[in-house]
């Protein structure tokens, strides 16, 4: 399986990092070794002093597809979960300043904690879906799919023009504003609507 991630999909997040608001989805990828499941602790790596949390909704692809038309995209996912895209911001900034790819800052081991997945029919409206992140019980990020620049279906349509999507692939769909630094001892809790799906410690 592969992990595809969408950058700058919420305009306010792009602005908070002084990035241009994109005209088409910004794509990057992570290896499967980035996944961290079961609310296991995240161990802060030594190569970064400035790792940021970025909470995101995650789609799980349910069947193989390529060149998927937007009107059919909803047929390619049946479950949704919550994930954190941990980003070594200091490393990312250094690599970006040199014009280099920033996979090292995004795809390192355990950089992508994910929750269990829920059936999409458990939610009334995927285009008006709230999600949030608390750090030490303080609300840090709050997003709604209605604020996405590119919807789930638009993302699947776009990505599938370049990559064949296969059953089990994961798509991280972008983070809202409010990202920030993690510290040892922090506890992160993530929610879709009011359902707690993530609850783990930084060690």
PDB file of C-alpha atoms in Angstrom:
ATOM      1  CA  UNK A   1       0.000   0.000   0.000  1.00  0.00           C
ATOM      2  CA  UNK A   2       1.015   3.598  -0.408  1.00  0.00           C
ATOM      3  CA  UNK A   3       0.377   6.757   1.558  1.00  0.00           C
ATOM      4  CA  UNK A   4      -0.472   9.829  -0.489  1.00  0.00           C
ATOM      5  CA  UNK A   5      -0.707  13.184   1.271  1.00  0.00           C
ATOM      6  CA  UNK A   6      -2.146  16.515   0.217  1.00  0.00           C
ATOM      7  CA  UNK A   7      -0.362  19.703   1.230  1.00  0.00           C
ATOM      8  CA  UNK A   8      -1.844  23.184   1.609  1.00  0.00           C
ATOM      9  CA  UNK A   9      -5.461  22.048   1.226  1.00  0.00           C
ATOM     10  CA  UNK A  10      -6.747  24.606   3.746  1.00  0.00           C
ATOM     11  CA  UNK A  11      -6.054  28.202   2.736  1.00  0.00           C
ATOM     12  CA  UNK A  12      -5.491  29.448   6.298  1.00  0.00           C
ATOM     13  CA  UNK A  13      -2.843  26.784   6.903  1.00  0.00           C
ATOM     14  CA  UNK A  14      -1.033  27.731   3.698  1.00  0.00           C
ATOM     15  CA  UNK A  15      -1.042  31.343   4.845  1.00  0.00           C
ATOM     16  CA  UNK A  16       0.228  30.567   8.352  1.00  0.00           C
ATOM     17  CA  UNK A  17       3.319  28.955   6.801  1.00  0.00           C
ATOM     18  CA  UNK A  18       3.702  31.763   4.245  1.00  0.00           C
ATOM     19  CA  UNK A  19       3.041  29.357   1.386  1.00  0.00           C
ATOM     20  CA  UNK A  20       1.222  30.258  -1.792  1.00  0.00           C
ATOM     21  CA  UNK A  21      -2.355  28.999  -1.981  1.00  0.00           C
ATOM     22  CA  UNK A  22      -2.154  26.295  -4.690  1.00  0.00           C
ATOM     23  CA  UNK A  23      -4.205  26.133  -7.863  1.00  0.00           C
ATOM     24  CA  UNK A  24      -4.087  22.343  -7.898  1.00  0.00           C
ATOM     25  CA  UNK A  25      -3.421  19.774  -5.168  1.00  0.00           C
ATOM     26  CA  UNK A  26       0.115  19.624  -3.756  1.00  0.00           C
ATOM     27  CA  UNK A  27       1.079  15.960  -3.514  1.00  0.00           C
ATOM     28  CA  UNK A  28       3.723  14.161  -1.509  1.00  0.00           C
ATOM     29  CA  UNK A  29       4.106  10.568  -0.426  1.00  0.00           C
ATOM     30  CA  UNK A  30       5.204   8.655   2.636  1.00  0.00           C
ATOM     31  CA  UNK A  31       6.431   5.049   3.017  1.00  0.00           C
ATOM     32  CA  UNK A  32       4.321   2.531   4.899  1.00  0.00           C
ATOM     33  CA  UNK A  33       6.903   2.578   7.716  1.00  0.00           C
ATOM     34  CA  UNK A  34       5.606   6.062   8.574  1.00  0.00           C
ATOM     35  CA  UNK A  35       2.404   4.563   9.984  1.00  0.00           C
ATOM     36  CA  UNK A  36       1.899   4.418  13.738  1.00  0.00           C
ATOM     37  CA  UNK A  37      -1.201   2.483  14.788  1.00  0.00           C
ATOM     38  CA  UNK A  38      -3.105   1.597  17.935  1.00  0.00           C
ATOM     39  CA  UNK A  39      -2.466   4.902  19.751  1.00  0.00           C
ATOM     40  CA  UNK A  40       1.084   3.809  20.514  1.00  0.00           C
ATOM     41  CA  UNK A  41       3.435   6.531  21.814  1.00  0.00           C
ATOM     42  CA  UNK A  42       5.344   8.682  19.350  1.00  0.00           C
ATOM     43  CA  UNK A  43       9.053   8.777  20.165  1.00  0.00           C
ATOM     44  CA  UNK A  44      10.588  12.134  19.267  1.00  0.00           C
ATOM     45  CA  UNK A  45      13.505  11.537  16.849  1.00  0.00           C
ATOM     46  CA  UNK A  46      16.923  13.046  17.487  1.00  0.00           C
ATOM     47  CA  UNK A  47      17.323  14.627  14.043  1.00  0.00           C
ATOM     48  CA  UNK A  48      14.793  17.418  14.639  1.00  0.00           C
ATOM     49  CA  UNK A  49      14.234  20.051  17.312  1.00  0.00           C
ATOM     50  CA  UNK A  50      10.965  21.327  15.833  1.00  0.00           C
ATOM     51  CA  UNK A  51       8.406  18.639  14.989  1.00  0.00           C
ATOM     52  CA  UNK A  52       4.908  19.942  14.326  1.00  0.00           C
ATOM     53  CA  UNK A  53       1.557  18.200  14.610  1.00  0.00           C
ATOM     54  CA  UNK A  54      -0.834  18.412  11.637  1.00  0.00           C
ATOM     55  CA  UNK A  55      -4.187  16.672  12.109  1.00  0.00           C
ATOM     56  CA  UNK A  56      -5.866  15.352   8.948  1.00  0.00           C
ATOM     57  CA  UNK A  57      -8.778  13.280   7.760  1.00  0.00           C
ATOM     58  CA  UNK A  58      -7.594  10.103   6.044  1.00  0.00           C
ATOM     59  CA  UNK A  59      -9.389   8.227   3.270  1.00  0.00           C
ATOM     60  CA  UNK A  60      -8.910   4.492   2.793  1.00  0.00           C
ATOM     61  CA  UNK A  61      -9.200   3.424  -0.839  1.00  0.00           C
ATOM     62  CA  UNK A  62     -11.595   0.495  -1.245  1.00  0.00           C
ATOM     63  CA  UNK A  63     -10.912  -0.630  -4.819  1.00  0.00           C
ATOM     64  CA  UNK A  64      -8.426  -0.189  -7.632  1.00  0.00           C
ATOM     65  CA  UNK A  65      -8.854   2.719 -10.020  1.00  0.00           C
ATOM     66  CA  UNK A  66      -7.071   4.971 -12.489  1.00  0.00           C
ATOM     67  CA  UNK A  67      -8.248   8.065 -14.359  1.00  0.00           C
ATOM     68  CA  UNK A  68     -11.236   8.233 -12.035  1.00  0.00           C
ATOM     69  CA  UNK A  69     -13.814  10.844 -13.003  1.00  0.00           C
ATOM     70  CA  UNK A  70     -14.857  13.160 -10.180  1.00  0.00           C
ATOM     71  CA  UNK A  71     -18.490  12.010 -10.431  1.00  0.00           C
ATOM     72  CA  UNK A  72     -17.406   8.417  -9.728  1.00  0.00           C
ATOM     73  CA  UNK A  73     -14.739   9.163  -7.099  1.00  0.00           C
ATOM     74  CA  UNK A  74     -17.088   8.532  -4.162  1.00  0.00           C
ATOM     75  CA  UNK A  75     -17.247   4.872  -5.206  1.00  0.00           C
ATOM     76  CA  UNK A  76     -13.555   4.381  -4.364  1.00  0.00           C
ATOM     77  CA  UNK A  77     -13.639   4.929  -0.584  1.00  0.00           C
ATOM     78  CA  UNK A  78     -15.919   3.515   2.084  1.00  0.00           C
ATOM     79  CA  UNK A  79     -14.051   4.416   5.281  1.00  0.00           C
ATOM     80  CA  UNK A  80     -12.509   7.493   6.852  1.00  0.00           C
ATOM     81  CA  UNK A  81     -10.096   7.904   9.732  1.00  0.00           C
ATOM     82  CA  UNK A  82      -7.988  10.506  11.465  1.00  0.00           C
ATOM     83  CA  UNK A  83      -4.253  10.918  11.181  1.00  0.00           C
ATOM     84  CA  UNK A  84      -1.386  13.131  12.262  1.00  0.00           C
ATOM     85  CA  UNK A  85       1.165  14.221   9.684  1.00  0.00           C
ATOM     86  CA  UNK A  86       4.165  14.892  11.919  1.00  0.00           C
ATOM     87  CA  UNK A  87       6.514  17.294  10.158  1.00  0.00           C
ATOM     88  CA  UNK A  88      10.123  18.052  11.058  1.00  0.00           C
ATOM     89  CA  UNK A  89       9.674  21.735  10.313  1.00  0.00           C
ATOM     90  CA  UNK A  90      13.324  22.687  10.800  1.00  0.00           C
ATOM     91  CA  UNK A  91      14.448  19.969   8.401  1.00  0.00           C
ATOM     92  CA  UNK A  92      11.696  20.814   5.938  1.00  0.00           C
ATOM     93  CA  UNK A  93      12.668  24.497   5.905  1.00  0.00           C
ATOM     94  CA  UNK A  94      16.324  23.624   5.330  1.00  0.00           C
ATOM     95  CA  UNK A  95      15.504  21.293   2.445  1.00  0.00           C
ATOM     96  CA  UNK A  96      13.037  23.733   0.861  1.00  0.00           C
ATOM     97  CA  UNK A  97      15.600  26.541   1.023  1.00  0.00           C
ATOM     98  CA  UNK A  98      17.925  24.398  -1.087  1.00  0.00           C
ATOM     99  CA  UNK A  99      15.201  23.449  -3.545  1.00  0.00           C
ATOM    100  CA  UNK A 100      15.380  19.826  -2.432  1.00  0.00           C
ATOM    101  CA  UNK A 101      12.539  17.339  -1.888  1.00  0.00           C
ATOM    102  CA  UNK A 102      11.326  17.254   1.713  1.00  0.00           C
ATOM    103  CA  UNK A 103      10.412  13.599   2.121  1.00  0.00           C
ATOM    104  CA  UNK A 104      12.915  13.300   5.000  1.00  0.00           C
ATOM    105  CA  UNK A 105      10.856  15.846   6.943  1.00  0.00           C
ATOM    106  CA  UNK A 106       7.556  14.063   6.309  1.00  0.00           C
ATOM    107  CA  UNK A 107       8.130  10.351   5.784  1.00  0.00           C
ATOM    108  CA  UNK A 108      10.335   9.310   8.673  1.00  0.00           C
ATOM    109  CA  UNK A 109       9.417   6.291  10.814  1.00  0.00           C
ATOM    110  CA  UNK A 110       6.160   6.696  12.775  1.00  0.00           C
ATOM    111  CA  UNK A 111       5.530  10.174  11.358  1.00  0.00           C
ATOM    112  CA  UNK A 112       1.947   9.239  10.439  1.00  0.00           C
ATOM    113  CA  UNK A 113      -0.126   8.049  13.404  1.00  0.00           C
ATOM    114  CA  UNK A 114      -3.548   6.851  12.250  1.00  0.00           C
ATOM    115  CA  UNK A 115      -6.752   5.941  14.025  1.00  0.00           C
ATOM    116  CA  UNK A 116      -9.213   3.177  13.392  1.00  0.00           C
ATOM    117  CA  UNK A 117     -11.370   3.724  10.304  1.00  0.00           C
ATOM    118  CA  UNK A 118     -15.099   4.383  10.372  1.00  0.00           C
ATOM    119  CA  UNK A 119     -17.667   3.746   7.619  1.00  0.00           C
ATOM    120  CA  UNK A 120     -18.495   6.933   5.754  1.00  0.00           C
ATOM    121  CA  UNK A 121     -22.206   6.192   6.046  1.00  0.00           C
ATOM    122  CA  UNK A 122     -21.840   6.892   9.775  1.00  0.00           C
ATOM    123  CA  UNK A 123     -21.703  10.596   8.886  1.00  0.00           C
ATOM    124  CA  UNK A 124     -24.489  12.756   7.518  1.00  0.00           C
ATOM    125  CA  UNK A 125     -22.450  14.940   5.179  1.00  0.00           C
ATOM    126  CA  UNK A 126     -18.811  14.378   4.210  1.00  0.00           C
ATOM    127  CA  UNK A 127     -18.699  17.924   2.852  1.00  0.00           C
ATOM    128  CA  UNK A 128     -19.551  19.345   6.277  1.00  0.00           C
ATOM    129  CA  UNK A 129     -17.498  17.202   8.626  1.00  0.00           C
ATOM    130  CA  UNK A 130     -15.787  18.602  11.717  1.00  0.00           C
ATOM    131  CA  UNK A 131     -12.482  17.298  13.062  1.00  0.00           C
ATOM    132  CA  UNK A 132     -10.099  18.589  15.691  1.00  0.00           C
ATOM    133  CA  UNK A 133      -6.944  18.084  17.705  1.00  0.00           C
ATOM    134  CA  UNK A 134      -6.264  18.775  21.358  1.00  0.00           C
ATOM    135  CA  UNK A 135      -2.797  18.931  22.897  1.00  0.00           C
ATOM    136  CA  UNK A 136      -2.817  18.453  26.669  1.00  0.00           C
ATOM    137  CA  UNK A 137      -6.608  18.968  26.522  1.00  0.00           C
ATOM    138  CA  UNK A 138      -6.248  22.382  24.855  1.00  0.00           C
ATOM    139  CA  UNK A 139      -7.910  22.763  21.456  1.00  0.00           C
ATOM    140  CA  UNK A 140      -5.192  23.501  18.894  1.00  0.00           C
ATOM    141  CA  UNK A 141      -6.679  22.646  15.501  1.00  0.00           C
ATOM    142  CA  UNK A 142     -10.246  22.650  14.283  1.00  0.00           C
ATOM    143  CA  UNK A 143     -11.219  21.931  10.712  1.00  0.00           C
ATOM    144  CA  UNK A 144     -14.260  21.310   8.562  1.00  0.00           C
ATOM    145  CA  UNK A 145     -14.275  19.619   5.176  1.00  0.00           C
ATOM    146  CA  UNK A 146     -16.339  22.499   3.838  1.00  0.00           C
ATOM    147  CA  UNK A 147     -13.169  24.616   4.040  1.00  0.00           C
ATOM    148  CA  UNK A 148     -11.058  22.272   1.937  1.00  0.00           C
ATOM    149  CA  UNK A 149      -9.754  23.767  -1.273  1.00  0.00           C
ATOM    150  CA  UNK A 150      -9.984  20.373  -2.944  1.00  0.00           C
ATOM    151  CA  UNK A 151     -12.714  17.966  -1.879  1.00  0.00           C
ATOM    152  CA  UNK A 152     -12.242  14.243  -1.308  1.00  0.00           C
ATOM    153  CA  UNK A 153     -13.616  13.509  -4.768  1.00  0.00           C
ATOM    154  CA  UNK A 154     -11.463  16.159  -6.447  1.00  0.00           C
ATOM    155  CA  UNK A 155      -8.376  14.741  -4.712  1.00  0.00           C
ATOM    156  CA  UNK A 156      -9.116  11.198  -5.884  1.00  0.00           C
ATOM    157  CA  UNK A 157      -9.804  12.391  -9.416  1.00  0.00           C
ATOM    158  CA  UNK A 158      -6.532  14.362  -9.521  1.00  0.00           C
ATOM    159  CA  UNK A 159      -4.285  11.781  -7.883  1.00  0.00           C
ATOM    160  CA  UNK A 160      -5.609   8.925 -10.031  1.00  0.00           C
ATOM    161  CA  UNK A 161      -4.456  10.698 -13.185  1.00  0.00           C
ATOM    162  CA  UNK A 162      -0.884  10.011 -12.054  1.00  0.00           C
ATOM    163  CA  UNK A 163      -1.022   6.998  -9.721  1.00  0.00           C
ATOM    164  CA  UNK A 164      -3.168   3.911  -9.898  1.00  0.00           C
ATOM    165  CA  UNK A 165      -5.048   3.779  -6.623  1.00  0.00           C
ATOM    166  CA  UNK A 166      -5.212   0.353  -5.013  1.00  0.00           C
ATOM    167  CA  UNK A 167      -7.324  -1.127  -2.249  1.00  0.00           C
ATOM    168  CA  UNK A 168      -5.825  -0.199   1.121  1.00  0.00           C
ATOM    169  CA  UNK A 169      -4.019   2.931  -0.074  1.00  0.00           C
ATOM    170  CA  UNK A 170      -4.370   5.877   2.309  1.00  0.00           C
ATOM    171  CA  UNK A 171      -4.843   9.522   1.410  1.00  0.00           C
ATOM    172  CA  UNK A 172      -4.096  12.208   4.016  1.00  0.00           C
ATOM    173  CA  UNK A 173      -6.321  15.077   2.884  1.00  0.00           C
ATOM    174  CA  UNK A 174      -4.663  18.149   4.396  1.00  0.00           C
ATOM    175  CA  UNK A 175      -4.503  20.025   7.693  1.00  0.00           C
ATOM    176  CA  UNK A 176      -6.278  23.169   8.898  1.00  0.00           C
ATOM    177  CA  UNK A 177      -4.554  26.136  10.533  1.00  0.00           C
ATOM    178  CA  UNK A 178      -3.162  25.903  14.039  1.00  0.00           C
ATOM    179  CA  UNK A 179      -0.184  23.586  13.614  1.00  0.00           C
ATOM    180  CA  UNK A 180       2.456  23.759  16.298  1.00  0.00           C
ATOM    181  CA  UNK A 181       5.441  22.177  17.994  1.00  0.00           C
ATOM    182  CA  UNK A 182       5.236  19.002  20.049  1.00  0.00           C
ATOM    183  CA  UNK A 183       7.179  18.461  23.262  1.00  0.00           C
ATOM    184  CA  UNK A 184       8.076  15.435  25.331  1.00  0.00           C
ATOM    185  CA  UNK A 185       5.191  14.491  27.612  1.00  0.00           C
ATOM    186  CA  UNK A 186       2.485  16.028  25.444  1.00  0.00           C
ATOM    187  CA  UNK A 187      -0.730  14.054  24.998  1.00  0.00           C
ATOM    188  CA  UNK A 188      -2.507  14.393  21.667  1.00  0.00           C
ATOM    189  CA  UNK A 189      -6.210  13.653  21.256  1.00  0.00           C
ATOM    190  CA  UNK A 190      -7.933  13.711  17.891  1.00  0.00           C
ATOM    191  CA  UNK A 191     -11.617  13.764  17.052  1.00  0.00           C
ATOM    192  CA  UNK A 192     -13.981  13.375  14.116  1.00  0.00           C
ATOM    193  CA  UNK A 193     -17.111  15.246  15.141  1.00  0.00           C
ATOM    194  CA  UNK A 194     -17.242  14.368  18.861  1.00  0.00           C
ATOM    195  CA  UNK A 195     -15.772  10.882  18.609  1.00  0.00           C
ATOM    196  CA  UNK A 196     -12.284  10.498  20.061  1.00  0.00           C
ATOM    197  CA  UNK A 197     -10.150   8.461  17.671  1.00  0.00           C
ATOM    198  CA  UNK A 198      -6.591   9.402  18.648  1.00  0.00           C
ATOM    199  CA  UNK A 199      -5.153   9.525  22.154  1.00  0.00           C
ATOM    200  CA  UNK A 200      -1.412   9.050  22.531  1.00  0.00           C
ATOM    201  CA  UNK A 201       1.685  10.459  24.210  1.00  0.00           C
ATOM    202  CA  UNK A 202       4.880  12.060  22.942  1.00  0.00           C
ATOM    203  CA  UNK A 203       7.951  10.413  24.468  1.00  0.00           C
TER     204      UNK A 203
END
